[in-house]
Structure formats: structure tokens, C-alpha cells
Amino acid sequence: MTRIKNPTDAEEAAIQRQIASDPDAPEATDQQLRKAKPFAAAFPDLMNSIKRARGRPKLAAPKEAVTLRLDPAVVSAFRATGGEWRANMGKVLEQAAAKTLSSGKGRGSAKDVKSIAASAMTAKGRGDHQPTTSSEPKRRPKG
């Protein structure tokens, strides 16, 4: 690898003369440097207009991650519905919550939730599928 050679004193002097004579880039004076402000302080409106939000936009009501211990038969039934079984489970839970709240009970029974889950799954025509085992590939039913 070739090393970069430092310029000689004469070459350095020529470079500095060219820099000093450049009308497009005059060197800042000490007074200008004392008056200098950060860009955001000097132009706050412009700074706010060009700020770019990072990442995914914030949702008004983001979903909450929870951990549940569920009956294996319930999980198997939802898994049998196909690739979006978690979304299906969420929809059934939303329906059960809406029904419970609209009935004025305040608290629903497990029987209510199971009956709503069963009706929601059979309404989609997916309640009669057998769950796959862990050794079989999980496939969506045709139709």
C-alpha cells in the first residue's frame, strides 16, 4: 500500500493561498464565530419542518402483548383455522367482550366465551378441521 505523502512547505503555502482567495468560502471571523448559534436555535421552524419521525407511526390504540394459559383444546381449535389463528382468536375475544359489556353483566362466564368462540369458528366454516401435530407442516385448508 502506498503511503500518502505530506505536501512540502511550498505546496502547503500554495494550497493555503488558494483557500484564502476563494470568494465562495471566506474564513469565519472571531466575531462571526462568537455570534454563531446551532441550526435548531437559529431556524426552529425550518428544523421542525424537516424533522423526520423514525420507525413505524404510533397507533392510537396499540395492541397489548399478554401471556395466557389456555386450555389445549381451545388452542388446537384455533390453530386448526390456519395461519392467522391468533388474529381469529383476537376477533373472538373482541366479540365476547362486546357481548359481555353490552349485556350489562359486567362479567361474562366461561360458558359465554366458549359458545361465542364456537359460533365464530363454525360461522367461518373452520371449526371442523383437525389440528396438525408438530411433525406435520401447518397448512391452510383450501376453500
Short mmCIF file of C-alpha atoms in Angstrom, two decimals:
data_model
loop_
_atom_site.label_atom_id
_atom_site.label_comp_id
_atom_site.label_asym_id
_atom_site.label_seq_id
_atom_site.Cartn_x
_atom_site.Cartn_y
_atom_site.Cartn_z
CA MET A 1 0.00 0.00 0.00
CA THR A 2 1.34 3.41 -0.95
CA ARG A 3 1.59 5.96 1.81
CA ILE A 4 0.14 9.39 1.25
CA LYS A 5 2.92 11.94 1.19
CA ASN A 6 2.53 15.17 3.12
CA PRO A 7 2.81 18.29 0.96
CA THR A 8 6.01 20.24 1.04
CA ASP A 9 6.05 23.67 2.70
CA ALA A 10 5.81 25.36 -0.70
CA GLU A 11 2.85 23.15 -1.73
CA GLU A 12 1.11 23.80 1.59
CA ALA A 13 1.59 27.57 1.19
CA ALA A 14 0.07 27.42 -2.32
CA ILE A 15 -2.92 25.44 -1.01
CA GLN A 16 -3.50 27.96 1.80
CA ARG A 17 -3.30 30.92 -0.67
CA GLN A 18 -5.95 29.29 -2.87
CA ILE A 19 -8.20 28.68 0.15
CA ALA A 20 -7.84 32.31 1.29
CA SER A 21 -8.64 33.67 -2.17
CA ASP A 22 -11.82 31.58 -2.63
CA PRO A 23 -14.73 34.09 -2.67
CA ASP A 24 -17.34 31.36 -2.15
CA ALA A 25 -15.91 30.17 1.15
CA PRO A 26 -14.44 33.03 3.17
CA GLU A 27 -12.99 32.11 6.52
CA ALA A 28 -15.20 32.96 9.51
CA THR A 29 -14.03 35.77 11.73
CA ASP A 30 -13.80 35.53 15.52
CA GLN A 31 -16.83 37.83 15.83
CA GLN A 32 -18.88 35.60 13.50
CA LEU A 33 -17.92 32.52 15.49
CA ARG A 34 -19.00 34.20 18.76
CA LYS A 35 -22.42 35.03 17.26
CA ALA A 36 -22.94 31.55 15.80
CA LYS A 37 -25.93 29.50 17.02
CA PRO A 38 -26.88 25.88 16.48
CA PHE A 39 -29.11 25.35 13.43
CA ALA A 40 -32.11 24.33 15.56
CA ALA A 41 -31.85 27.54 17.62
CA ALA A 42 -31.33 29.80 14.59
CA PHE A 43 -34.12 28.28 12.46
CA PRO A 44 -36.59 26.45 14.76
CA ASP A 45 -39.48 26.44 12.24
CA LEU A 46 -37.30 25.04 9.49
CA MET A 47 -35.86 22.45 11.87
CA ASN A 48 -39.34 21.27 12.87
CA SER A 49 -40.44 21.06 9.24
CA ILE A 50 -37.56 18.80 8.27
CA LYS A 51 -37.58 16.56 11.33
CA ARG A 52 -38.29 13.04 10.24
CA ALA A 53 -40.08 10.64 12.52
CA ARG A 54 -38.21 7.37 12.92
CA GLY A 55 -39.79 3.95 12.84
CA ARG A 56 -43.37 2.89 12.46
CA PRO A 57 -46.07 5.52 13.06
CA LYS A 58 -47.60 5.40 16.53
CA LEU A 59 -51.04 3.81 16.73
CA ALA A 60 -53.88 5.49 18.59
CA ALA A 61 -54.67 2.22 20.37
CA PRO A 62 -51.72 -0.18 20.02
CA LYS A 63 -52.26 -3.85 20.75
CA GLU A 64 -51.03 -5.10 24.09
CA ALA A 65 -48.87 -8.20 24.39
CA VAL A 66 -50.17 -10.60 27.04
CA THR A 67 -49.37 -14.13 28.12
CA LEU A 68 -52.27 -16.51 28.73
CA ARG A 69 -52.57 -20.10 29.84
CA LEU A 70 -55.34 -21.62 27.73
CA ASP A 71 -56.98 -25.00 27.52
CA PRO A 72 -55.13 -27.14 24.91
CA ALA A 73 -58.39 -27.92 23.11
CA VAL A 74 -59.09 -24.22 22.61
CA VAL A 75 -55.59 -23.55 21.25
CA SER A 76 -55.80 -26.60 18.95
CA ALA A 77 -59.16 -25.49 17.61
CA PHE A 78 -57.82 -22.03 16.76
CA ARG A 79 -54.59 -23.39 15.27
CA ALA A 80 -56.70 -25.59 13.01
CA THR A 81 -58.20 -22.44 11.46
CA GLY A 82 -54.96 -21.73 9.65
CA GLY A 83 -52.17 -19.21 9.51
CA GLU A 84 -53.98 -16.30 11.12
CA TRP A 85 -55.31 -18.21 14.10
CA ARG A 86 -54.05 -15.60 16.55
CA ALA A 87 -55.99 -12.89 14.72
CA ASN A 88 -59.06 -15.15 14.72
CA MET A 89 -58.67 -15.64 18.46
CA GLY A 90 -58.42 -11.88 18.94
CA LYS A 91 -61.64 -11.34 16.96
CA VAL A 92 -63.50 -13.93 19.02
CA LEU A 93 -62.27 -12.33 22.24
CA GLU A 94 -63.40 -8.91 20.99
CA GLN A 95 -66.85 -10.31 20.20
CA ALA A 96 -67.07 -11.96 23.62
CA ALA A 97 -66.02 -8.76 25.36
CA ALA A 98 -68.54 -6.71 23.37
CA LYS A 99 -71.33 -9.16 24.15
CA THR A 100 -70.43 -9.25 27.83
CA LEU A 101 -70.29 -5.47 28.09
CA SER A 102 -73.50 -4.92 26.10
CA SER A 103 -75.42 -7.43 28.23
CA GLY A 104 -74.75 -5.29 31.29
CA LYS A 105 -73.41 -8.25 33.25
CA GLY A 106 -70.02 -6.69 33.66
CA ARG A 107 -68.53 -10.15 33.93
CA GLY A 108 -69.18 -12.97 31.50
CA SER A 109 -68.96 -16.64 32.22
CA ALA A 110 -66.60 -19.12 30.61
CA LYS A 111 -69.65 -20.71 29.01
CA ASP A 112 -70.44 -17.42 27.20
CA VAL A 113 -66.91 -17.14 25.83
CA LYS A 114 -66.81 -20.79 24.67
CA SER A 115 -70.17 -20.53 22.93
CA ILE A 116 -69.15 -17.33 21.16
CA ALA A 117 -65.83 -18.89 20.13
CA ALA A 118 -67.56 -21.98 18.77
CA SER A 119 -70.13 -19.99 16.82
CA ALA A 120 -67.49 -17.64 15.40
CA MET A 121 -65.32 -20.52 14.23
CA THR A 122 -68.17 -22.51 12.65
CA ALA A 123 -69.52 -19.34 11.03
CA LYS A 124 -66.24 -19.15 9.14
CA GLY A 125 -66.52 -22.82 8.20
CA ARG A 126 -63.32 -23.59 10.02
CA GLY A 127 -64.48 -25.27 13.21
CA ASP A 128 -64.45 -28.82 11.88
CA HIS A 129 -60.76 -29.09 10.95
CA GLN A 130 -58.40 -31.33 12.85
CA PRO A 131 -55.31 -29.67 14.30
CA THR A 132 -51.94 -30.63 12.88
CA THR A 133 -49.26 -32.20 15.02
CA SER A 134 -45.88 -30.60 15.46
CA SER A 135 -44.30 -33.04 12.96
CA GLU A 136 -46.75 -32.15 10.19
CA PRO A 137 -46.45 -28.89 8.29
CA LYS A 138 -49.18 -26.42 9.13
CA ARG A 139 -51.27 -25.65 6.08
CA ARG A 140 -54.31 -23.55 5.49
CA PRO A 141 -57.38 -25.52 4.49
CA LYS A 142 -58.46 -24.99 0.90
CA GLY A 143 -61.73 -23.32 0.24
#
